[in-house]
Short mmCIF file of C-alpha atoms in Angstrom, two decimals:
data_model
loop_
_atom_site.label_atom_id
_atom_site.label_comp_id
_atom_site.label_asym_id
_atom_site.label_seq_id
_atom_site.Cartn_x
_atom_site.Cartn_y
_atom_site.Cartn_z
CA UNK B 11 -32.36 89.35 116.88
CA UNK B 12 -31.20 92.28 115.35
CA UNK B 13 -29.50 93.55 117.97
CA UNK B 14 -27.31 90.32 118.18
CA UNK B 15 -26.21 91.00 114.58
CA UNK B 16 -22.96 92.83 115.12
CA UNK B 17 -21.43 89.92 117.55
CA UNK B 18 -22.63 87.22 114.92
CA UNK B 19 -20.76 89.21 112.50
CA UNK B 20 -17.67 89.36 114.48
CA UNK B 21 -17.96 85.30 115.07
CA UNK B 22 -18.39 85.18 111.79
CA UNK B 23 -15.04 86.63 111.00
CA UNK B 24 -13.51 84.61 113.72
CA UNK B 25 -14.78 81.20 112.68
CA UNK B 26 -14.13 82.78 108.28
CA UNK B 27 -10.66 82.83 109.43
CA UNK B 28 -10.46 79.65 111.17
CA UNK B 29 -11.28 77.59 108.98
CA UNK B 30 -8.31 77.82 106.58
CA UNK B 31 -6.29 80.77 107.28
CA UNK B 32 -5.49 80.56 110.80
CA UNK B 33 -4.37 77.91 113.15
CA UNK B 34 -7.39 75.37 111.61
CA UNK B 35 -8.50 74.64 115.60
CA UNK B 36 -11.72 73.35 114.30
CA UNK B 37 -13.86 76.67 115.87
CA UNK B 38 -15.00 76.45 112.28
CA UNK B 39 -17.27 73.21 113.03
CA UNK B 40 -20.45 73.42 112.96
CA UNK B 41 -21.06 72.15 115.70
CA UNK B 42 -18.93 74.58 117.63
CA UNK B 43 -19.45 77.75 115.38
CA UNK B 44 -23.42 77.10 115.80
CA UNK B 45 -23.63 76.32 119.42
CA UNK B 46 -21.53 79.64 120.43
CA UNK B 47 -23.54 81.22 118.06
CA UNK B 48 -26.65 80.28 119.93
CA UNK B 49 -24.88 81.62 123.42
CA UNK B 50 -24.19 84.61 121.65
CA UNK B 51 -28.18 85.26 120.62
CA UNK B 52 -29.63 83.78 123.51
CA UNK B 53 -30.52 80.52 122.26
CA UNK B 54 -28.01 77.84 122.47
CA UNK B 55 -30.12 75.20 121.97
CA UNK B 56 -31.31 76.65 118.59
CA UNK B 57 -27.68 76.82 117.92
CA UNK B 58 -26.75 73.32 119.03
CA UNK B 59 -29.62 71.90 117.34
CA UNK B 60 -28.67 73.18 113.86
CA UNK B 61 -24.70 73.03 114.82
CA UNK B 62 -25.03 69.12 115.64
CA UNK B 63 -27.28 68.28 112.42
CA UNK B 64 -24.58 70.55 109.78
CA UNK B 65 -21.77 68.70 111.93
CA UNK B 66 -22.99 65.41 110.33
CA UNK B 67 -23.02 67.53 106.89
CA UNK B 68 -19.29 68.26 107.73
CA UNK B 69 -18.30 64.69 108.35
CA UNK B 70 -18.69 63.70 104.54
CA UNK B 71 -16.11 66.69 103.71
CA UNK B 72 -12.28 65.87 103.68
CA UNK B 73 -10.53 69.53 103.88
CA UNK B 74 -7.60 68.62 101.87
CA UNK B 75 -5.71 71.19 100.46
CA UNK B 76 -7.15 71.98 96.88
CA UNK B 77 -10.61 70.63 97.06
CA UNK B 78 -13.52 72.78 97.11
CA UNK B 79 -15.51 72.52 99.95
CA UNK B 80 -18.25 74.36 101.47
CA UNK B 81 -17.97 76.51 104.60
CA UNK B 82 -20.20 75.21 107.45
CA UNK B 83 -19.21 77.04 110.35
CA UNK B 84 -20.23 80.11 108.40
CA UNK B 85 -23.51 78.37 107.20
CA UNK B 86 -24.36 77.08 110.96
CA UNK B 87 -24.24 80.81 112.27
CA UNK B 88 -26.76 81.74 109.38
CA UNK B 89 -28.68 78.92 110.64
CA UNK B 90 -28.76 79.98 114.52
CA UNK B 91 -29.49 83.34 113.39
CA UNK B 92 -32.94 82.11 111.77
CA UNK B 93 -33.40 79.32 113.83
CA UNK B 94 -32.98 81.07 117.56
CA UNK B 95 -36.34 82.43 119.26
CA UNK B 96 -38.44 80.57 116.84
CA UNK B 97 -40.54 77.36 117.79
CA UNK B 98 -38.20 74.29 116.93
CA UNK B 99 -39.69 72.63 114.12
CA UNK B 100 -40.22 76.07 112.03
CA UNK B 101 -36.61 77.68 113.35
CA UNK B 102 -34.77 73.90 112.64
CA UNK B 103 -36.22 73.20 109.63
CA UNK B 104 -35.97 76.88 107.85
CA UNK B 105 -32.40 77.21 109.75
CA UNK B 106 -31.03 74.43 107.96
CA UNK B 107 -32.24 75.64 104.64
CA UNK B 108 -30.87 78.74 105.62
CA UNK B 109 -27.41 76.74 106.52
CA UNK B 110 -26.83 74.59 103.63
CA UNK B 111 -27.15 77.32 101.16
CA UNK B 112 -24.75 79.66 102.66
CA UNK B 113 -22.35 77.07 103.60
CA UNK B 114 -22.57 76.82 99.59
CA UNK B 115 -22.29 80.20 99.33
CA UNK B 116 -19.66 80.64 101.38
CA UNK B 117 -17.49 77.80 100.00
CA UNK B 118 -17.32 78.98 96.55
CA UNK B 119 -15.72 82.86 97.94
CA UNK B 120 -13.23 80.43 99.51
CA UNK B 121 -12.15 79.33 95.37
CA UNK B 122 -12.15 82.77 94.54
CA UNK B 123 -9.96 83.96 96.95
CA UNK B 124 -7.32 81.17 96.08
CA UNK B 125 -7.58 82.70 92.48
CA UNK B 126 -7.24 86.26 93.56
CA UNK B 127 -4.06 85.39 95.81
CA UNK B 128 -2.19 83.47 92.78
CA UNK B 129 -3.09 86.76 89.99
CA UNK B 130 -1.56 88.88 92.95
CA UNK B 131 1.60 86.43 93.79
CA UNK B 132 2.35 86.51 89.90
CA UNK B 133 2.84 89.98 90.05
CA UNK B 134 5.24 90.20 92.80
CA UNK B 135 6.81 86.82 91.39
CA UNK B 136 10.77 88.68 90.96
CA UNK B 137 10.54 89.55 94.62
CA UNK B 138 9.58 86.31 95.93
CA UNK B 139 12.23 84.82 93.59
CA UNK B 140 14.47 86.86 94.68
CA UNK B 141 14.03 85.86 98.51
CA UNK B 142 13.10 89.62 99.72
CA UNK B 143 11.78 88.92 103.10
CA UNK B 144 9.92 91.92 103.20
CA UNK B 145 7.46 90.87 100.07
CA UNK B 146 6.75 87.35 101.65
CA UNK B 147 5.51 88.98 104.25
CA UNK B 148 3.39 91.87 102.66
CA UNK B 149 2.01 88.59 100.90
CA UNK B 150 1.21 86.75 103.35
CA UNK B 151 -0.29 89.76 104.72
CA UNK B 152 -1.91 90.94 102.68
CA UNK B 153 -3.97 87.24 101.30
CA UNK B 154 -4.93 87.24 105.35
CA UNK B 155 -6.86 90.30 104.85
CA UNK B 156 -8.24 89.25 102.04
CA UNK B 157 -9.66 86.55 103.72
CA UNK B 158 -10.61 88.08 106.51
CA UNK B 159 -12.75 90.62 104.33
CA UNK B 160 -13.67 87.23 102.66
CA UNK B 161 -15.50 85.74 105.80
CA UNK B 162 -16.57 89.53 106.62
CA UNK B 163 -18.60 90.10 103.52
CA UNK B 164 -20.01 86.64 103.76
CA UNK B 165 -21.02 86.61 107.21
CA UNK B 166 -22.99 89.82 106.98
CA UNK B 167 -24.45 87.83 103.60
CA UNK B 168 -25.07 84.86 105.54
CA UNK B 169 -26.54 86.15 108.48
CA UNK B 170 -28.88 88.52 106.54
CA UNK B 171 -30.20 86.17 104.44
CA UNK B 172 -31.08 83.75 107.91
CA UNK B 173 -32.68 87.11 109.31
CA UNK B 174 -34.87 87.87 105.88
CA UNK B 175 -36.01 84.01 105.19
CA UNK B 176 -37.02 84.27 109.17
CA UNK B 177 -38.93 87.30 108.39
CA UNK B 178 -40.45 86.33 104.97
CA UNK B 179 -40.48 82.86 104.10
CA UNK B 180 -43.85 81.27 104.98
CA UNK B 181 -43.44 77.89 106.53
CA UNK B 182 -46.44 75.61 108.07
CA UNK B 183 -45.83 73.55 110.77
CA UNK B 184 -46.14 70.50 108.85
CA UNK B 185 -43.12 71.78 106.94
CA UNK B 186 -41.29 72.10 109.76
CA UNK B 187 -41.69 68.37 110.91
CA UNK B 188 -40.99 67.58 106.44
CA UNK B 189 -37.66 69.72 106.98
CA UNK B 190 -36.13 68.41 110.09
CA UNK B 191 -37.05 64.92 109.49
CA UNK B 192 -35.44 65.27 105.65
CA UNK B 193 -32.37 67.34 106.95
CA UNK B 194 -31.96 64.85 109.94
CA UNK B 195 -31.87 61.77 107.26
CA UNK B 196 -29.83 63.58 104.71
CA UNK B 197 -27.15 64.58 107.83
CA UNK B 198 -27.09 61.05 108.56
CA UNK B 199 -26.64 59.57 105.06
CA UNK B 200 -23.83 62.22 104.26
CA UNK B 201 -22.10 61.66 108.28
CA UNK B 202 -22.10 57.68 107.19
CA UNK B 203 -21.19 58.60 103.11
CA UNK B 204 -18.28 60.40 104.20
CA UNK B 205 -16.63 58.30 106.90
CA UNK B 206 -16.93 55.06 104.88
CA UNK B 207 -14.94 56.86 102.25
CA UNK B 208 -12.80 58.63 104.55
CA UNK B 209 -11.92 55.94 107.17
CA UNK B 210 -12.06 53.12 104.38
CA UNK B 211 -13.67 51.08 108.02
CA UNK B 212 -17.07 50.50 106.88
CA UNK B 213 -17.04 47.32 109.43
CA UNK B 214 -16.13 49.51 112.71
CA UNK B 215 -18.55 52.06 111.48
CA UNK B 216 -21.27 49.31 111.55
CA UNK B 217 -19.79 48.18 115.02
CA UNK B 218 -19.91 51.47 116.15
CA UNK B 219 -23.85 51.86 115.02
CA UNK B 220 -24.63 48.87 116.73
CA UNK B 221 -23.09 49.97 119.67
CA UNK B 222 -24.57 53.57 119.52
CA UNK B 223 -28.36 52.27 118.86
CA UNK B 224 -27.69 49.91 122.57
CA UNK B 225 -26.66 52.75 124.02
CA UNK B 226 -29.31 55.07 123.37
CA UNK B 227 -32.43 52.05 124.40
CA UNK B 228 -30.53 51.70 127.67
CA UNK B 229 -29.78 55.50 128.15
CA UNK F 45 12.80 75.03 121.63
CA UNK F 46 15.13 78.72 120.05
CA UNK F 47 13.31 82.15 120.31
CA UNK F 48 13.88 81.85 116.28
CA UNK F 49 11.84 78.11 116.81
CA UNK F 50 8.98 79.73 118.61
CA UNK F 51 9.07 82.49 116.22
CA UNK F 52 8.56 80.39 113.44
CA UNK F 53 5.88 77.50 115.49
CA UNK F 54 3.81 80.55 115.58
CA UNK F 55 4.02 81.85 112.58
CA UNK F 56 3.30 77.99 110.63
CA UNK F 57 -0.57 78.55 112.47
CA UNK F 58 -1.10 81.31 109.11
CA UNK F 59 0.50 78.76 106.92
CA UNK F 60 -2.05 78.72 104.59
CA UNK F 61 -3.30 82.09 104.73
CA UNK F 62 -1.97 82.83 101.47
CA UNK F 63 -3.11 79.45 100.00
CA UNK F 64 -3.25 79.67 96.47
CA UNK F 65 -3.41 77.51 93.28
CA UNK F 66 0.29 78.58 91.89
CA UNK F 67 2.26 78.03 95.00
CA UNK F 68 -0.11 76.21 97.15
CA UNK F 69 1.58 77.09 100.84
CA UNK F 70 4.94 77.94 99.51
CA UNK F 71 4.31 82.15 100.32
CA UNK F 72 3.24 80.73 104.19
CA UNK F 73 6.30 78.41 104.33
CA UNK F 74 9.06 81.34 103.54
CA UNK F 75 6.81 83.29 106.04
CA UNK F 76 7.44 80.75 108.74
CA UNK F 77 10.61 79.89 107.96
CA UNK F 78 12.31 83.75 108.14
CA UNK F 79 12.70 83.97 111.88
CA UNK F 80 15.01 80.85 111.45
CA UNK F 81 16.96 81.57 108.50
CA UNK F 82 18.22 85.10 110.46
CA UNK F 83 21.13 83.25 111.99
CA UNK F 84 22.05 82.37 108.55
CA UNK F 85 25.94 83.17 107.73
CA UNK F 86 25.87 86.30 106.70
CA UNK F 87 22.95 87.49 108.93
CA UNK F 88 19.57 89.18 107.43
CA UNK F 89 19.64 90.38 104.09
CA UNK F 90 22.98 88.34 103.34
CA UNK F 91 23.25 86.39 100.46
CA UNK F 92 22.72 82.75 102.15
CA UNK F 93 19.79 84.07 104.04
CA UNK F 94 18.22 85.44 100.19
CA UNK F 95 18.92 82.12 99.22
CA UNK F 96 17.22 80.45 101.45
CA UNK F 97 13.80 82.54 101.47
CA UNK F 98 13.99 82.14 97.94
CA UNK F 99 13.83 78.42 97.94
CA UNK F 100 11.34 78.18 101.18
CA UNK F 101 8.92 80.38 99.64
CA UNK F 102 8.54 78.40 96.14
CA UNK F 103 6.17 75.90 95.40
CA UNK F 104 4.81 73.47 98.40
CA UNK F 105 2.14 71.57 99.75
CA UNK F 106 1.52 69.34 102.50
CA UNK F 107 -0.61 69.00 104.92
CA UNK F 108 -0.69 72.53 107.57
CA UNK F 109 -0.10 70.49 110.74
CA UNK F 110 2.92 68.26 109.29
CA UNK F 111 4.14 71.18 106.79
CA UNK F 112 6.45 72.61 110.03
CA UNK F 113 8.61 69.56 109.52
CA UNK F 114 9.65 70.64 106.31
CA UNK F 115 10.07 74.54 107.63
CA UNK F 116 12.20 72.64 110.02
CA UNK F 117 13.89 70.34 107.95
CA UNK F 118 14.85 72.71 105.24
CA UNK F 119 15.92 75.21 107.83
CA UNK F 120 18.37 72.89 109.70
CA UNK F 121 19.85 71.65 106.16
CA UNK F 122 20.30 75.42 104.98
CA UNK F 123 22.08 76.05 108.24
CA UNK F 124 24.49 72.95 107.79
CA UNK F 125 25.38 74.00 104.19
CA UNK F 126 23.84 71.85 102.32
CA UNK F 127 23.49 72.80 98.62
CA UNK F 128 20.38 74.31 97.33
CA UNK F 129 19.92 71.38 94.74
CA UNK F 130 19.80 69.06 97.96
CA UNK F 131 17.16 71.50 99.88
CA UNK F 132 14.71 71.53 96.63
CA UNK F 133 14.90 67.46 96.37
CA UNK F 134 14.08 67.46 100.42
CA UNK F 135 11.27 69.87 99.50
CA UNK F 136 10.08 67.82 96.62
CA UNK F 137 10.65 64.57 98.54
CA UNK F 138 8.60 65.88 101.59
CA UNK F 139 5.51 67.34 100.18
CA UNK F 140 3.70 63.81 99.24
CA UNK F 141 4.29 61.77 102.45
CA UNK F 142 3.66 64.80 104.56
CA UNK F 143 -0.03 65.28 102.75
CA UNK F 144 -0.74 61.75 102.84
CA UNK F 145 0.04 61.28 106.07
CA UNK F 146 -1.70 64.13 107.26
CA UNK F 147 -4.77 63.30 105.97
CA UNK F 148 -4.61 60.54 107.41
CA UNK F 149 -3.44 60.97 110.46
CA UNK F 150 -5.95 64.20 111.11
CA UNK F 151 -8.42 64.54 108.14
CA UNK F 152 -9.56 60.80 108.04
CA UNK F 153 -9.24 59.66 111.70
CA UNK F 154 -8.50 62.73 114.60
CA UNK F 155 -11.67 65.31 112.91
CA UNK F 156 -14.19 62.42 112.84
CA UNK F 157 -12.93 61.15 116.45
CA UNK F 158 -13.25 64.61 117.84
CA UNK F 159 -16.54 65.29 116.52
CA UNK F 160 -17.98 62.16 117.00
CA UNK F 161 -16.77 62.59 120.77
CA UNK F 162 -18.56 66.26 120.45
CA UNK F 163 -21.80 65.35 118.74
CA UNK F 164 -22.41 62.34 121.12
CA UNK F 165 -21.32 64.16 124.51
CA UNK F 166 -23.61 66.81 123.20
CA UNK F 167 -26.61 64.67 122.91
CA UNK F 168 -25.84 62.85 126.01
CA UNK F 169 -25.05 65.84 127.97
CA UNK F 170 -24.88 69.49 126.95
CA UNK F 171 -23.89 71.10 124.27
CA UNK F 172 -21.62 73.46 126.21
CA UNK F 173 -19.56 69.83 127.34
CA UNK F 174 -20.12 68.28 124.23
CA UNK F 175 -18.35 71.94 122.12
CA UNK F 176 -15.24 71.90 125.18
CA UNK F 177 -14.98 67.78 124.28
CA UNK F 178 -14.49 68.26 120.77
CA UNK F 179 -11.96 71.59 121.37
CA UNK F 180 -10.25 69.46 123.86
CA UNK F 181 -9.63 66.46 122.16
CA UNK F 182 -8.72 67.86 119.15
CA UNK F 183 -6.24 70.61 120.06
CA UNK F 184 -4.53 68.75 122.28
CA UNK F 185 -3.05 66.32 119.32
CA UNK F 186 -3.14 69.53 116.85
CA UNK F 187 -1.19 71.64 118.73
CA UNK F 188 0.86 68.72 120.27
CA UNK F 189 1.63 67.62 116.21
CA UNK F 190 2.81 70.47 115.24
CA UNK F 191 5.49 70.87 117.95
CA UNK F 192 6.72 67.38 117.52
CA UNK F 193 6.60 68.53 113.57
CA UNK F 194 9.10 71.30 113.70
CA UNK F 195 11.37 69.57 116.40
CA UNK F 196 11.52 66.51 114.37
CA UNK F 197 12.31 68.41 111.50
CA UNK F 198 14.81 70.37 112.60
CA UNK F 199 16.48 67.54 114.33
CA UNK F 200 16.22 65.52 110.99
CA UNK F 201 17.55 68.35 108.49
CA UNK F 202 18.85 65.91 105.26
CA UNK F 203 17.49 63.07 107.17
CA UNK F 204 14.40 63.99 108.15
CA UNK F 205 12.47 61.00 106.48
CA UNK F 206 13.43 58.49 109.42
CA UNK F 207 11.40 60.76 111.87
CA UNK F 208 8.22 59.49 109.71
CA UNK F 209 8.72 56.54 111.00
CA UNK F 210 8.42 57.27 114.64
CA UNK F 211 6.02 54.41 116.75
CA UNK F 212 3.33 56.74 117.66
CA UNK F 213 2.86 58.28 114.09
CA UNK F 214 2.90 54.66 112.97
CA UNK F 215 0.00 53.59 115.52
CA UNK F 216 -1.92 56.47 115.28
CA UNK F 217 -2.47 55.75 111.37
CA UNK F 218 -3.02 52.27 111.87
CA UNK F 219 -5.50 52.35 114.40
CA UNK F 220 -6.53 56.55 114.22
CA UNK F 221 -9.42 55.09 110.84
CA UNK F 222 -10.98 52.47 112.75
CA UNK F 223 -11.49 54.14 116.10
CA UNK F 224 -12.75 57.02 114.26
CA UNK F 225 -15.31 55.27 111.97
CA UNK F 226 -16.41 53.31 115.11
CA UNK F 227 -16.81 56.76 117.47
CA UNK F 228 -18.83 58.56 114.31
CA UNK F 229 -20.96 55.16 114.57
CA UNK F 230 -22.08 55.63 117.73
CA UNK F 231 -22.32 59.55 117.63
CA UNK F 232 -25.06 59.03 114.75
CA UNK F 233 -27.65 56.99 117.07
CA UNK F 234 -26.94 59.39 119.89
CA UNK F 235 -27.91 62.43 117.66
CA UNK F 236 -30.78 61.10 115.84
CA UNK F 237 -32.42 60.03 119.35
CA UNK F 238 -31.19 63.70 121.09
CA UNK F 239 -33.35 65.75 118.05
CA UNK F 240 -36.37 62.89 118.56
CA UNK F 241 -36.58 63.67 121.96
CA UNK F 242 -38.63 67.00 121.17
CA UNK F 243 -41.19 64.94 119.00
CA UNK F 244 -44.10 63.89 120.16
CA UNK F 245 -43.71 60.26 121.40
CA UNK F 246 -46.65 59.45 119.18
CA UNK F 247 -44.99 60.81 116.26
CA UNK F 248 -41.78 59.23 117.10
CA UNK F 249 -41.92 55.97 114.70
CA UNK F 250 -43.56 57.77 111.88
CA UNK F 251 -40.60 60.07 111.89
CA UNK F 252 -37.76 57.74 112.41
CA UNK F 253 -39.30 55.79 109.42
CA UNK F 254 -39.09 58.77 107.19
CA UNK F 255 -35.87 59.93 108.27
CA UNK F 256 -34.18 56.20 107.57
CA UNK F 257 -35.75 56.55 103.96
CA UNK F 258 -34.44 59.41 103.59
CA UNK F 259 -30.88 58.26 104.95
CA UNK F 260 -31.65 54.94 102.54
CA UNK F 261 -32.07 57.30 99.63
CA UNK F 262 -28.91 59.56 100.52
CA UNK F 263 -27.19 56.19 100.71
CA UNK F 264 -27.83 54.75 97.66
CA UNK F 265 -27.27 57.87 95.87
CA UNK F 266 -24.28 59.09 96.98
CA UNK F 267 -22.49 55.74 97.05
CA UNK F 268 -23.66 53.92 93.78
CA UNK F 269 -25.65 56.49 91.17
CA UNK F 270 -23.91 59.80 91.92
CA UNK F 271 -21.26 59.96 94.52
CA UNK F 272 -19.68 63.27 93.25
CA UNK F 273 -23.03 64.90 93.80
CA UNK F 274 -22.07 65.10 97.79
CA UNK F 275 -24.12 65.56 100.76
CA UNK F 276 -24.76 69.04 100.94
CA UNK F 277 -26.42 69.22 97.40
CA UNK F 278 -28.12 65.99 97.98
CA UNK F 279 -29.41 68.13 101.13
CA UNK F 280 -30.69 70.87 99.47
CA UNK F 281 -32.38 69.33 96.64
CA UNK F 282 -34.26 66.81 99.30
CA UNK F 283 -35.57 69.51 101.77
CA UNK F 284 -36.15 71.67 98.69
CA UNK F 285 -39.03 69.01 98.10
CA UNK F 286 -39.52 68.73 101.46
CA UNK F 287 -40.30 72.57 101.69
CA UNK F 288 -42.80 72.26 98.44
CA UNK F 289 -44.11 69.17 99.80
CA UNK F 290 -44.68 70.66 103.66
CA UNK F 291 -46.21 74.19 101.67
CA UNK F 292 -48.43 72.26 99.50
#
């Protein structure tokens, strides 16, 4: 696993960035972040398997502008990097752990970054006023790299602390089937939570269940 | 489309790299906006074009995909001369519509459709098709949204408010909720039967009965006793117990 530690790193930075900073093409999921994670270490099952369940995590955030929400493309990398190689109930379950906490984690540099960027901005405010092109882009710049340290720092973070709990935390089988079966319920109330709220359609939503549990007894 | 156009398309993907709480994406609108203020009377540096960078980079939010039609917009007004009291009332007029619409439009129906067409392709597939699915579907109206965006901007300047109205924009947040509460419906069954699959079949009703409670509990707690407590702490604190319970 180790050895797969630099290129996690690097998708790290790539999904850090997408999620916010640049061109928002939803790389950032979960779902997407956790599955090419798992190419990237060997496993992509491991990585879909953790990518899917954080997805239905995801679908109970709205990204709009000022709220404060956590970072699950970073958090579904950390994941992968515990869960890959492991038996699935042990990697799953401690890979979501892993997951949730530094999508937290990761989130909350996202808030102080925002606050960093204004204290900078105000000191370059007669500039900016002043329409000098040449500060609005040293700005701009410059709050890119920030972030891109940002999802640097916290990928490393991230992905350590997936490789350390893999290494340290003791974990039955038993807990395994506890975890997945909790984190599978939990995805699934926060996927429905969210897209009520969101889509204000709780009726299609129902539909949609109905329609989803046929499928799957005739699939 | 202008070289200037492209220029400035490309440059509204950083939009909100300098996001911050004084200026929300005001810094990454002036950024976007420079390559089409240079043909500005005056040229670069001139007083019209300081003008102009001064007002694009103040205060402004909206949401990222929509926010080119006010780079647009404001650009095509500076360029027909109108005054800069006019340009800040456009600005100010633009920034609620644009968010709401956004999030509706993208945040509240395109995301969920576009997962929920990943997640359940995924499960029914691969996860390879189901990851392409969701990149597919989704970039295709991103990237197609913020085209129309700056070209509907720039072809609205002062007037830019009747390109709101266009059909399609009008359908798609009509219909875009529904659809997408109806796709994430199905997705959920689809995923929940993928991740049983690996259970022993034995097993298989003892753990779909614990995972519903568990869904129940996440239900009842995040839509009537404590909805700001959101899923991901609700998530932790449940598998938290689920860890002690498992160890114990």
């Amino acid at each position: 696993m180790i050895e797969h530690a630099p290129w996690l790193i690097v998708w790290g930075l790539v999904v850090g960035l997408d999620l916010v900073s640049v061109a928002q093409t939803m790389i950032a999921r979960p779902l997407v972040a956790g599955t090419v994670a798992g190419l990237i270490v060997g496993d992509p099952a491991a990585g879909a398997t953790v990518g899917g369940i954080l997805e239905l995590f995801a679908l109970d955030v709205l990204p709009v502008g000022a709220s404060r929400y956590p970072d699950y493309g970073l958090g579904a990398i950390a994941a992968t990097a515990t869960a890959s190689g492991a038996p699935w109930l042990f990697g799953t379950g401690l890979g979501l752990v892993v997951g949730l906490v530094a999508a937290y984690g990761a989130g909350v540099t996202i808030h102080g970054t925002r606050v960093r960027n204004a204290r900078k901005l105000q000191g370059r405010a007669a500039l900016l006023d002043a329409g000098d092109a040449r500060a609005i882009a040293t700005a701009q710049w410059r709050a890119l790299g920030s972030d891109a340290v940002r999802a640097l720092a916290v990928s490393v973070m991230a992905i350590g602390l997936g490789m350390a709990a893999r290494r340290w935390v003791p974990i039955s089988s038993a807990a395994g089937v506890y975890l997945v079966v909790v984190a599978l319920g939990a995805a699934v109330a926060g996927a429905a939570n969210g897209v009520i709220r969101v889509t204000a359609s709780e009726r299609w939503f129902l539909f949609g269940m109905a329609g989803g549990i046929v499928g799957v007894i005739l699939v | 489309m202008t070289s200037g156009m492209v220029r400035t398309w490309l440059r509204t993907l950083l939009i909100q790299a300098s996001w911050n709480y004084d200026r929300m994406i005001g810094i990454g609108m002036g950024y976007a906006s420079e390559p089409m203020m240079r043909t500005l009377p005056g040229g670069v540096g001139g007083e019209r074009y300081r003008a102009a960078m001064a007002r694009a980079c103040a205060y402004f939010n909206a949401h990222p995909y929509l926010a080119g039609l006010a780079v647009g917009a404001a650009a095509r007004a500076e360029h027909d001369g109108a005054s800069g009291e006019q340009i800040q009332r456009l600005r100010q007029a633009l920034t609620g519509p644009l968010g709401s619409i956004g999030d509706q439009l993208v945040w509240a129906a395109l995301l969920p459709f576009s997962s929920a067409v990943g997640l359940a392709l995924t499960a029914w597939t691969s996860p390879l098709v189901g990851v392409i699915a969701f990149l597919v579907v989704y970039n295709t109206v991103h990237l197609l949204l913020r085209i129309w965006a700056l070209s509907a901007g720039w072809r609205g300047g002062l007037q830019v408010a009747s390109q709101l109205k266009t059909p399609l924009l009008q359908l798609g947040m009509r219909v875009g909720r529904p659809v997408a509460a109806f796709a994430v419906g199905v997705a959920i069954p689809a995923v929940v039967a993928w991740r049983l699959q690996d259970f022993d079949a034995v097993e298989v009703p003892r753990i779909l009965l614990g995972a519903a409670l568990v869904t129940l509990t996440g239900m009842i707690v995040l839509r009537r006793i404590w909805p700001s407590l959101g899923s991901l702490r609700f998530g932790v604190a449940v598998l938290v117990l689920a860890f002690l319970a498992g160890w114990l």
